Coordinates of C-alpha atoms (C1' of nucleotides) in Angstrom, one line a residue:
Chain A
X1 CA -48.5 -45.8 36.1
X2 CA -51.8 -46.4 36.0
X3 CA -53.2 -48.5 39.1
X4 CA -55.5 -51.8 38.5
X5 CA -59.0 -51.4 39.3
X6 CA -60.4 -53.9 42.0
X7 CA -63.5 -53.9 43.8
X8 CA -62.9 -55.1 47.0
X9 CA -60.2 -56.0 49.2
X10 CA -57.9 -59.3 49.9
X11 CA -54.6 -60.9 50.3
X12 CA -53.5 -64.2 48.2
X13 CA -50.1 -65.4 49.2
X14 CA -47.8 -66.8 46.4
X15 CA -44.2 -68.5 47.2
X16 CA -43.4 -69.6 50.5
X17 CA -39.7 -69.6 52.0
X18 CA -39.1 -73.3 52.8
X19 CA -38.9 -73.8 56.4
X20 CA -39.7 -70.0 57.5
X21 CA -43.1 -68.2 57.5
X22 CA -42.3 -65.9 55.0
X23 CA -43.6 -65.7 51.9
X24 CA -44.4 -63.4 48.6
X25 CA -48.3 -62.6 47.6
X26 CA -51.0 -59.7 46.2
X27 CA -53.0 -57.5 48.4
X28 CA -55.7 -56.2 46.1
X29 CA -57.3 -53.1 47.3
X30 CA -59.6 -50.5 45.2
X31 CA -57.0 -48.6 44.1
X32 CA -54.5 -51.3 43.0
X33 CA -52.5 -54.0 43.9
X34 CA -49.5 -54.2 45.9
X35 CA -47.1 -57.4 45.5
X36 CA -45.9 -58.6 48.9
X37 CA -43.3 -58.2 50.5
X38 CA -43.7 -54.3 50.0
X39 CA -42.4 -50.7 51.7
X40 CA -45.0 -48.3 52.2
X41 CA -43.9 -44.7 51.9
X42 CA -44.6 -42.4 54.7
X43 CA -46.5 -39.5 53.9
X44 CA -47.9 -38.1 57.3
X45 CA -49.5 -35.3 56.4
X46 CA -51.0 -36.4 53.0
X47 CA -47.0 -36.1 51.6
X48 CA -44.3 -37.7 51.6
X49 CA -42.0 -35.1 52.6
X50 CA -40.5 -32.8 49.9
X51 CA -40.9 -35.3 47.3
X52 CA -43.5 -34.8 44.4
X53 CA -45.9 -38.2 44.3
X54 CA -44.9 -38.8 40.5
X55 CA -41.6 -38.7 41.9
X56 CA -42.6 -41.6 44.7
X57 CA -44.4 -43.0 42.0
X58 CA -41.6 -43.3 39.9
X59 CA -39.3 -44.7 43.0
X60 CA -41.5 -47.7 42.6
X61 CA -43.4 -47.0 46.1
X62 CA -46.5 -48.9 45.8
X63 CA -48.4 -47.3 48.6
X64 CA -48.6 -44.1 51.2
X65 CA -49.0 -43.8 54.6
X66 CA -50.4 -41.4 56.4
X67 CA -52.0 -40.5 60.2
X68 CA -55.6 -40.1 60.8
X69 CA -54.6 -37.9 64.4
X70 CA -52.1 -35.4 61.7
X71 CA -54.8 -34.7 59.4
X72 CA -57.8 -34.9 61.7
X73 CA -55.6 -31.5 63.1
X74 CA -55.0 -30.1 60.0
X75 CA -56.5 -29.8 57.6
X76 CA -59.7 -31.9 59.1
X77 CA -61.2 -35.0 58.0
X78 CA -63.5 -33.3 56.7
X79 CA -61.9 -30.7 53.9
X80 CA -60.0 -34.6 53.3
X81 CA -63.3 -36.1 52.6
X82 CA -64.9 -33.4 50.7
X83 CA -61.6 -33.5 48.3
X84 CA -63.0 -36.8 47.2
X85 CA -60.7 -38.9 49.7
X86 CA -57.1 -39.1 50.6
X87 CA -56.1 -40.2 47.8
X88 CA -57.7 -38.0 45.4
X89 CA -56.6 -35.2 47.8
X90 CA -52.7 -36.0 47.5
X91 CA -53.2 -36.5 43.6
X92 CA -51.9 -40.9 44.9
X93 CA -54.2 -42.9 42.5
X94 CA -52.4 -46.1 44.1
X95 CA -53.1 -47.7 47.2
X96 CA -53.1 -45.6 50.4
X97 CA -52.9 -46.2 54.1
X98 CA -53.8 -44.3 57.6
X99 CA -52.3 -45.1 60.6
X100 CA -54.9 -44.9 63.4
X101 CA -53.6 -42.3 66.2
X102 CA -52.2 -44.8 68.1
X103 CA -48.7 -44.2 67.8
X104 CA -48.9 -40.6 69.4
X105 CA -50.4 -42.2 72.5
X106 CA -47.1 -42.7 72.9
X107 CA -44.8 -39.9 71.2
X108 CA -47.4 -37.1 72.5
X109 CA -47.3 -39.3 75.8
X110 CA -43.6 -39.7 76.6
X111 CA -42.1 -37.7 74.2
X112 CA -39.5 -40.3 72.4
X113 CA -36.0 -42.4 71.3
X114 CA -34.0 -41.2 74.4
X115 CA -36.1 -42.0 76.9
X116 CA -37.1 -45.4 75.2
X117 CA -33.2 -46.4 75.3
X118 CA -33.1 -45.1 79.1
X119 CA -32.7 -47.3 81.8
X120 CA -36.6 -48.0 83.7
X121 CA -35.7 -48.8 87.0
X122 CA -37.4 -47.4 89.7
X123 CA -39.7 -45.1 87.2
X124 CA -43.1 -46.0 87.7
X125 CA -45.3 -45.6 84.5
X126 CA -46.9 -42.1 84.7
X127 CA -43.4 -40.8 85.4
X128 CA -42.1 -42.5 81.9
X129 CA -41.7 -39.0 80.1
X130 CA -38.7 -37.4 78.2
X131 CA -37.0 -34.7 80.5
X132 CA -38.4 -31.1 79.6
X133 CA -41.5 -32.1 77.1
X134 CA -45.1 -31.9 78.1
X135 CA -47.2 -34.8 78.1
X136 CA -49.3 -34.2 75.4
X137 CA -51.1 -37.4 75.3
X138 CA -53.2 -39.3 78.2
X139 CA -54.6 -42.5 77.8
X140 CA -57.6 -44.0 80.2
X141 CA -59.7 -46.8 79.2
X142 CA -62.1 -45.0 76.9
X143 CA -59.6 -43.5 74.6
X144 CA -57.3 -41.0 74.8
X145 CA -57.1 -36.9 75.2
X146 CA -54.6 -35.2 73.1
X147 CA -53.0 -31.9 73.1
X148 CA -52.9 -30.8 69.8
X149 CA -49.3 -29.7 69.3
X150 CA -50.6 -26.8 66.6
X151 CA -52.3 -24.8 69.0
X152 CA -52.6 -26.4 72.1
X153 CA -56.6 -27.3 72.0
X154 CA -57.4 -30.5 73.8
X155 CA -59.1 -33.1 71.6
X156 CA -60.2 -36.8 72.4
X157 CA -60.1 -40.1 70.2
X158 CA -61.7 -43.0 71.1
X159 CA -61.4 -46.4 69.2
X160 CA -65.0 -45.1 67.7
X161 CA -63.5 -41.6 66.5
X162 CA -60.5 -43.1 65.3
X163 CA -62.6 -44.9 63.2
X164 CA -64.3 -42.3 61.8
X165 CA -62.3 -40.0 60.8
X166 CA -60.3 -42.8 59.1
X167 CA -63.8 -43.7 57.4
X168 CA -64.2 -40.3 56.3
X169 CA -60.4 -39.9 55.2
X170 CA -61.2 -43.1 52.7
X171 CA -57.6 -44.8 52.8
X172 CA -57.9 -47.9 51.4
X173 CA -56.0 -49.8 54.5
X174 CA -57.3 -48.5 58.2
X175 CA -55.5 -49.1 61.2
X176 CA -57.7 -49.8 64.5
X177 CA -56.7 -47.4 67.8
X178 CA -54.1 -48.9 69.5
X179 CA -52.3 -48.0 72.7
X180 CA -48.5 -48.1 71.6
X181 CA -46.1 -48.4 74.8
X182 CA -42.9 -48.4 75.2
X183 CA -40.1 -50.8 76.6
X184 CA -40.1 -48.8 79.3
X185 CA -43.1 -49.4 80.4
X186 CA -43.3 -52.0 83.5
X187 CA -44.3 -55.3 82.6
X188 CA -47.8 -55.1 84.9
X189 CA -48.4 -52.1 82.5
X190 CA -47.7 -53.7 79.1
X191 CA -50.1 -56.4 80.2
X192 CA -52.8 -54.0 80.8
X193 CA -52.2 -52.1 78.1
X194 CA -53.0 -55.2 75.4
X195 CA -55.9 -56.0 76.9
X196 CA -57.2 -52.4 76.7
X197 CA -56.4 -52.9 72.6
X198 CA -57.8 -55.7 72.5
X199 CA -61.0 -54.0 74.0
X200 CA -60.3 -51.3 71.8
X201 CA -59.9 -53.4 68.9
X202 CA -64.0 -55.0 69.3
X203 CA -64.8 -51.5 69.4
X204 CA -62.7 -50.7 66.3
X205 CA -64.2 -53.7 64.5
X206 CA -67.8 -52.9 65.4
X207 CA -68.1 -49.2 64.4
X208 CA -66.0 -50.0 61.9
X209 CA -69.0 -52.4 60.5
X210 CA -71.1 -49.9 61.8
X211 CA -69.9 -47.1 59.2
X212 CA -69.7 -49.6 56.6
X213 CA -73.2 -50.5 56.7
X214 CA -74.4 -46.7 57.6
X215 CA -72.5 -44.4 56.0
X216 CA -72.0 -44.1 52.0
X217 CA -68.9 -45.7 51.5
X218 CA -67.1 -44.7 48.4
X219 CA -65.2 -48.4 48.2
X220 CA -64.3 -51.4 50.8
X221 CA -62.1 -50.0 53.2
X222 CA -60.0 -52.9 54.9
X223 CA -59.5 -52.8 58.8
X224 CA -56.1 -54.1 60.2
X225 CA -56.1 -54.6 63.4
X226 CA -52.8 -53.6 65.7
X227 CA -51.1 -56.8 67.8
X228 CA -49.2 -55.2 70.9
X229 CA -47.5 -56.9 73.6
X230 CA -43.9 -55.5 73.8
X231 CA -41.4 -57.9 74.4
X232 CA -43.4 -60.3 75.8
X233 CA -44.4 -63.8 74.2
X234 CA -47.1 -65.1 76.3
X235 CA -48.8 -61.4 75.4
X236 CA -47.7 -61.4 71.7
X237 CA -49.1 -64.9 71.0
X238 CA -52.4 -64.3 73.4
X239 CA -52.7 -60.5 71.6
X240 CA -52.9 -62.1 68.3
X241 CA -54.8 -65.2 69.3
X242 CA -57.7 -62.7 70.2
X243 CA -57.5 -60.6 67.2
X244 CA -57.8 -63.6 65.2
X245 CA -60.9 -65.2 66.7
X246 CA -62.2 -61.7 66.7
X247 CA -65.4 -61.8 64.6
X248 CA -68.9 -59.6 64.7
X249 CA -72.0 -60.5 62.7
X250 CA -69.5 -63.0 60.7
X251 CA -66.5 -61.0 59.7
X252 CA -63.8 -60.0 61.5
X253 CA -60.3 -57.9 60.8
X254 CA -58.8 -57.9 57.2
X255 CA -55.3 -57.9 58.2
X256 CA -53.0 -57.5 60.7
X257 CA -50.6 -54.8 62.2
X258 CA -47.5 -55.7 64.3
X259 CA -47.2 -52.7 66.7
X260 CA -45.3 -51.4 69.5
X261 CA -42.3 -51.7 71.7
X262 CA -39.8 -53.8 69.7
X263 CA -36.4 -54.6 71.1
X264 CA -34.3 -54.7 68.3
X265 CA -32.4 -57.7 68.8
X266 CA -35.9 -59.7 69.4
X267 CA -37.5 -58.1 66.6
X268 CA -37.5 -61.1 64.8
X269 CA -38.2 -63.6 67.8
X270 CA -41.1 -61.3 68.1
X271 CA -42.5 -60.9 64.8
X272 CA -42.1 -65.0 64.3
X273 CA -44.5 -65.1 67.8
X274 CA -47.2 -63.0 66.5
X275 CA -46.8 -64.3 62.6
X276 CA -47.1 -68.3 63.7
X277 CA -50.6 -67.1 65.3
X278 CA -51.7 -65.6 62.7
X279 CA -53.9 -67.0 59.5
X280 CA -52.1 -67.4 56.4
X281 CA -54.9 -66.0 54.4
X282 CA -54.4 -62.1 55.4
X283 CA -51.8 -59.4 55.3
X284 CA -49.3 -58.6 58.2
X285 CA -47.9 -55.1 58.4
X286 CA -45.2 -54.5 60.5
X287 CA -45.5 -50.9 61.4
X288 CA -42.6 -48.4 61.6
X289 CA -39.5 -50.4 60.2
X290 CA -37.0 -49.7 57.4
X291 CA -33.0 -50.9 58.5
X292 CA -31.5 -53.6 56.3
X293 CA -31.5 -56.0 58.5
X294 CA -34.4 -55.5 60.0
X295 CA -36.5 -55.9 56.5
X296 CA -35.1 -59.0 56.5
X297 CA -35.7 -60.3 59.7
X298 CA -39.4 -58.9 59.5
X299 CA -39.5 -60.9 56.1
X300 CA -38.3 -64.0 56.7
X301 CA -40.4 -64.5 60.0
X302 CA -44.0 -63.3 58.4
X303 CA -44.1 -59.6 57.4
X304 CA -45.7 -58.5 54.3
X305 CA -45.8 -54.8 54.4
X306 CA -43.8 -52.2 56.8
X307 CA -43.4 -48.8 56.4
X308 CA -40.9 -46.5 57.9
X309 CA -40.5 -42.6 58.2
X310 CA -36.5 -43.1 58.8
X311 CA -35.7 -43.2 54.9
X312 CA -37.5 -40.0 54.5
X313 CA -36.6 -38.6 57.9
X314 CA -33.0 -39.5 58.1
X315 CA -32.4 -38.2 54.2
X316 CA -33.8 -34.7 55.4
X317 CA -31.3 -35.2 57.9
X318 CA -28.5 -35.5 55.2
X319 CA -27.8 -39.4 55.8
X320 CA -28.1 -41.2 52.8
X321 CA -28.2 -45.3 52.3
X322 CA -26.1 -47.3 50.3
X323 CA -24.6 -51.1 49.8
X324 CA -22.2 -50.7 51.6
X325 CA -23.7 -48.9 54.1
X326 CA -24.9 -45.4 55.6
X327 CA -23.1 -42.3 55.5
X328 CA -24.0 -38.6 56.1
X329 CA -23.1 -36.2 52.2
X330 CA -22.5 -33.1 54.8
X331 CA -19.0 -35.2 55.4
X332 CA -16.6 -33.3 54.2
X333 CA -15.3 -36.0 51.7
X334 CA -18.1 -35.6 50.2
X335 CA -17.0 -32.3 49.0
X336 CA -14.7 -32.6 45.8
X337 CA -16.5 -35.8 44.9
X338 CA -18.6 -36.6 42.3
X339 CA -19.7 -39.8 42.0
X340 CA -23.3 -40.6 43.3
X341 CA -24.6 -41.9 46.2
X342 CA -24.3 -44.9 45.3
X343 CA -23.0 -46.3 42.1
X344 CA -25.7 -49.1 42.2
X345 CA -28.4 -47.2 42.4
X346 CA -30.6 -46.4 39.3
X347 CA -32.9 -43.9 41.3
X348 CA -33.3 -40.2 39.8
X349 CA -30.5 -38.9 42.2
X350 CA -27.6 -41.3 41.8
X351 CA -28.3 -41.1 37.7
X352 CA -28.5 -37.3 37.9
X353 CA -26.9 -35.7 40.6
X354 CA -23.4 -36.4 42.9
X355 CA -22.6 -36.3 46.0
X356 CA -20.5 -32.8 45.8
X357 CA -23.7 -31.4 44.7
X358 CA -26.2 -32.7 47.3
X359 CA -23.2 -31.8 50.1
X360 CA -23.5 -28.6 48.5
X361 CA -27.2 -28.4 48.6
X362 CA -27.0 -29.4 52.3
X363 CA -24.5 -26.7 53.3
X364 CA -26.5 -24.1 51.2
X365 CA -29.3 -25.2 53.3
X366 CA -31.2 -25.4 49.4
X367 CA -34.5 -27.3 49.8
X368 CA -33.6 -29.7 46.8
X369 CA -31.0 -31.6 48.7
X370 CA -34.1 -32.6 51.0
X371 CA -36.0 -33.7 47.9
X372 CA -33.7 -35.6 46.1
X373 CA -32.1 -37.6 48.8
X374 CA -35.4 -38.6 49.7
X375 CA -36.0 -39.7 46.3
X376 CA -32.5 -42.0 46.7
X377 CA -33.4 -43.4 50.4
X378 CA -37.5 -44.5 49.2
X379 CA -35.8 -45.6 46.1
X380 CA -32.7 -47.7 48.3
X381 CA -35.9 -49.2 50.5
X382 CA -38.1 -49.8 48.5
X383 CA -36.2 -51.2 45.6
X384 CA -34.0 -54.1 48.5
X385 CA -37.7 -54.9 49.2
X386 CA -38.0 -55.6 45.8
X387 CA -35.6 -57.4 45.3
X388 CA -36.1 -59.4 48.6
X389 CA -39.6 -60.3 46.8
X390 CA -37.7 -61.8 43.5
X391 CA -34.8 -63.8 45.4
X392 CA -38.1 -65.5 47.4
X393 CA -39.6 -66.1 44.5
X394 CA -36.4 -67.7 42.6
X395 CA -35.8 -69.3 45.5
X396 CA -32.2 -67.9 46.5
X397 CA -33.5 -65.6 49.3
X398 CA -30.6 -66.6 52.1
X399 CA -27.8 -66.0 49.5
X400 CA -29.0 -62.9 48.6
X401 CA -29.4 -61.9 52.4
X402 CA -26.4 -62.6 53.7
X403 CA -24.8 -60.5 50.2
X404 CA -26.7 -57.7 51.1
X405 CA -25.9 -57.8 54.6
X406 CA -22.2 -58.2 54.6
X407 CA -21.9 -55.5 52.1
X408 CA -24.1 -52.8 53.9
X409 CA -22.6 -53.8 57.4
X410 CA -19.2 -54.8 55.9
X411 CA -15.7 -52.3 57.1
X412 CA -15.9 -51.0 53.9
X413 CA -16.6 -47.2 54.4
X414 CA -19.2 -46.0 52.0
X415 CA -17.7 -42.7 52.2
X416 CA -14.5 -44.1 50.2
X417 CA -16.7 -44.4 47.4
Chain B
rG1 C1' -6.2 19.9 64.6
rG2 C1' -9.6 18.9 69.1
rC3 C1' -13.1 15.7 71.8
rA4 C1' -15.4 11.0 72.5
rG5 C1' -15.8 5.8 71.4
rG6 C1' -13.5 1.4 69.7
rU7 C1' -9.6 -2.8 68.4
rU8 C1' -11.4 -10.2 71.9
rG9 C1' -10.4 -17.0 69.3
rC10 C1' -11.9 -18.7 61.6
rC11 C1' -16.3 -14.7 61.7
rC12 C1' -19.9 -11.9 64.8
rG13 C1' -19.9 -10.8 69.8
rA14 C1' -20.1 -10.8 75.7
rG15 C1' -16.5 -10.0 79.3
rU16 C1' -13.9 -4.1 82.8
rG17 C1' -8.2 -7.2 88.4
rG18 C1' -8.1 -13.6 90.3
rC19 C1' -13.9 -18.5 89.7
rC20 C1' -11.0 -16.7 81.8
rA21 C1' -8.4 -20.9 77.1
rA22 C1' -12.3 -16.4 77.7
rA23 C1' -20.3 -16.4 77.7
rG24 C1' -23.5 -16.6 73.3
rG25 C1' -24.2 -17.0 68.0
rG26 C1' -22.3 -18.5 63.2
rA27 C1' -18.9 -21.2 60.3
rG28 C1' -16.0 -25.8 60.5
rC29 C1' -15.6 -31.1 62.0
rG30 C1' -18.1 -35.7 63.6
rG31 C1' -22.5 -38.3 65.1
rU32 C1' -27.8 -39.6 65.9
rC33 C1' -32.7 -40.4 63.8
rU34 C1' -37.4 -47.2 63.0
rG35 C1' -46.4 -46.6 62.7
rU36 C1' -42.9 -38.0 61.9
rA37 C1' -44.5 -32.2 67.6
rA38 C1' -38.2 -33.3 63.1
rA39 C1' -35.6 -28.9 56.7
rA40 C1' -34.7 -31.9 63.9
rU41 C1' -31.0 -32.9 67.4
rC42 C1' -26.3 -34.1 70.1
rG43 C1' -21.1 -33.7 70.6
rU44 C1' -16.7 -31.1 69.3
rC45 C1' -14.5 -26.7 68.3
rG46 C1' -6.0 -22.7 70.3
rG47 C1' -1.7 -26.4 70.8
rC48 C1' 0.7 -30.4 73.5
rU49 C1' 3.9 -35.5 76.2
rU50 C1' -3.9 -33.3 78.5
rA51 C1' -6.0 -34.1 86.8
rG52 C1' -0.5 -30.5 83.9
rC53 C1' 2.0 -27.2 80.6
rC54 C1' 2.5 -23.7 76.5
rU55 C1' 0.6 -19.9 73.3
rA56 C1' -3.4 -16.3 73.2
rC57 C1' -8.0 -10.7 74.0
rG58 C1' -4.2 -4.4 68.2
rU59 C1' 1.5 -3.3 69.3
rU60 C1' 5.3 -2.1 72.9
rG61 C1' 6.3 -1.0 77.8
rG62 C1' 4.5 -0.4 82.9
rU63 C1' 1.5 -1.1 87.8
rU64 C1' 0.2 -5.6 90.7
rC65 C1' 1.3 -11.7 94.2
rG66 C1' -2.0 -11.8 89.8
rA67 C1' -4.0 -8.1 83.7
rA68 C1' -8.5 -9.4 78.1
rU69 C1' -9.7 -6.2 82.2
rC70 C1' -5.7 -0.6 85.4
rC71 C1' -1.7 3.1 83.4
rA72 C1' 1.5 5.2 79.2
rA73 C1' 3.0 5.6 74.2
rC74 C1' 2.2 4.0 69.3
rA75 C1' -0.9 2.0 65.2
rC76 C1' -5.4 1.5 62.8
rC77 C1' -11.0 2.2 62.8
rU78 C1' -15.8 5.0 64.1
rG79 C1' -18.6 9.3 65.4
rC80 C1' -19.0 14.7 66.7
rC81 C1' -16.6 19.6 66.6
rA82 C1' -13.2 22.9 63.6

RNA sequence: GGCAGGUUGCCCGAGUGGCCAAAGGGAGCGGUCUGUAAAAUCGUCGGCUUAGCCUACGUUGGUUCGAAUCCAACACCUGCCA
């Protein structure tokens, strides 16, 4: 596929959902467009993990992630930069992404899931750390000093640094340096910690414009800034608020990023918060989300983009998605059958391969099971997004929700077949 | 033929009188994973009517309150000597 050429950068939304703040559109960027709602594919590293980019091409992903903190380790901004940018580096023509650090101020900081599902009483902030890790992240109100987890070295990003190295990485969509917390985080804290984003974010903005106008940019690189807040709706709405009114010499952020600690049962309450505040006019991401029901939810209250290393993450991991739900192919049911995945699916794996094979693979420990169940979990993601997108625009988008949901969370066992 | 060492749960392998249904791996079985320190990680892993009982550490017999552990014989396996 051959990406549409575009100068600059912009959003246009399209069809609304009555009554809700979702809604379809285009986000044109210089290396194509991407048609809203839309999965972005993780690739971390400048890959998506064991997966060829014609292959994610393929898959229908429309645009890659990846981190500015990974790659400023290895290889270096700069070997990235004199490859002719990320893109070029990672043979993606399409649209590309870098996230801005900010997430590891928290998984280098605390270390990660069990601790975050933990109970917080009692623990005062600096002692919020997952049992036997090392803190490798510590925030103050300049930035942030990081361990690196390759070799140890220490190595500081400030809202400025983040934003050069992203500059110099050349993704088409920039994050701003964010301080992402955690719900464990006391309350006191979580208000302090937005309005150190927020401070961050005018620094992000202004040597952001400062790069722009100094350096030798190779195309218009769009800034979205990150709105933090945890659970909180007076911080949400007052986070975003700020963002929004946000402007130096004239211009001010290009999108917007929906960060942070989400509970998942207010993940929609809290996206709606943050999406009423902001304009209609430019793109919300909603970083690091991928279940069923949570695309919908993210959708139907305002969310444009998300992306989500759990599809590639989890299929490593041997659990694979399908209609009627998740299931793991190292089951042993799985051996002696073979059907695919999933009998709906049109990706490579389910129209090549079944599932006696890939629990094979998995057993084997043979590097291709990796690969193609990746393939069949982007593809599963990306293409319900899809799909999500044409039942807004044909106006059946609650029918089709409530299908999809009662199949995939339905008692029917995925594992029967 | 002689001397020495060995035989442990599906596999490998610790354990040399009670705290041993037996460490640790592996395999098997099941789970978890939401802006990737992840090809990671957790649980389970003899049976049952499960705070208890039964069956188990090559086989048989013995010593002892008590044996995977000590003794004897036998069976196989491994070295070295003839």
């Amino acid at each position: 596929m051959r990406p549409e050429r575009v100068e600059g950068f912009g959003f246009t939304p399209g069809t609304s959902l009555p009554g809700r703040l979702g809604r379809t559109g285009v986000i044109m960027t210089p290396h194509g467009l991407i048609r809203t709602p839309a999965f972005v594919a993780v690739g971390t590293k400048a890959t998506v993990k064991a997966v060829l980019p014609e292959s994610v091409a393929a898959l229908g992903a429309q645009a890659v992630l990846a981190n500015a903190y990974h790659l400023y380790l290895q290889p270096g901004a700069d070997v990235i930069d004199a490859a002719g940018g990320l893109g070029r580096f990672m043979n993606w023509p399409a649209p590309t992404f870098t996230d801005s650090g900010g997430f590891q101020v928290m998984s280098l900081g605390v270390g990660f899931k069990k601790m975050l599902a933990m109970k917080t009483d009692g623990l005062e902030d600096d002692d919020v750390i997952a049992e036997g890790k090392t803190r490798l992240a510590q925030v103050d109100e300049d930035g942030v000093t990081f361990t690196s987890y390759l070799d140890g070295s220490q190595h500081r990003f400030t809202p400025e640094v983040s934003m050069q190295i992203q500059h110099q990485m050349g993704a088409d969509i920039i994050f701003a340096f964010d301080e992402c917390t955690t719900l464990m985080n006391t309350r006191d804290y979580q208000q302090r910690s937005v309005a150190r984003t927020q401070r961050w974010a005018v620094r992000c903005l202004a040597e952001h414009q400062r790069l722009r106008r100094e350096g030798k940019p190779p195309h218009y690189q769009a800034l979205f800034a990150v709105v933090q807040g945890a659970q909180f709706e007076n911080l949400r709405r007052q986070a975003a608020r700020d963002l929004v009114s946000l402007t130096l010499e004239g211009s001010g952020f290009d999108g917007y990023g929906i960060g942070g600690a989400l509970e998942k049962e207010n993940l929609g309450t809290i996206v709606r918060w943050v999406c009423e505040e902001l304009p209609e006019d430019k793109a919300r991401h909603l970083l690091g989300i991928s279940e069923p029901n949570d695309i919908f939810t993210a959708i139907e209250n305002g969310v444009d983009t998300f992306d989500c290393v759990s599809p590639s993450r989890v299929a490593r991991n041997a659990a694979v998605y399908t209609v009627r739900g998740r299931f793991n192919v190292t089951a042993a049911a799985c051996r002696w059958n073979f059907s695919p995945i999933d009998e709906h699916c049109d990706c490579y794996t389910c129209t090549h391969y079944t599932r006696a094979y890939l629990h094979h693979l998995f057993k084997a420990r043979e590097m291709l099971a990796s690969t193609l169940c990746t393939i069949h979990n982007e593809r599963f993601v990306v293409r319900l997004v899809d799909d999500i997108r044409a039942s807004i625009e044909a106006g059946g988008f609650s029918e089709f929700k409530i299908d999809v949901l009662s199949r995939y969370y339905g008692s029917h066992s995925p594992l029967m077949g």
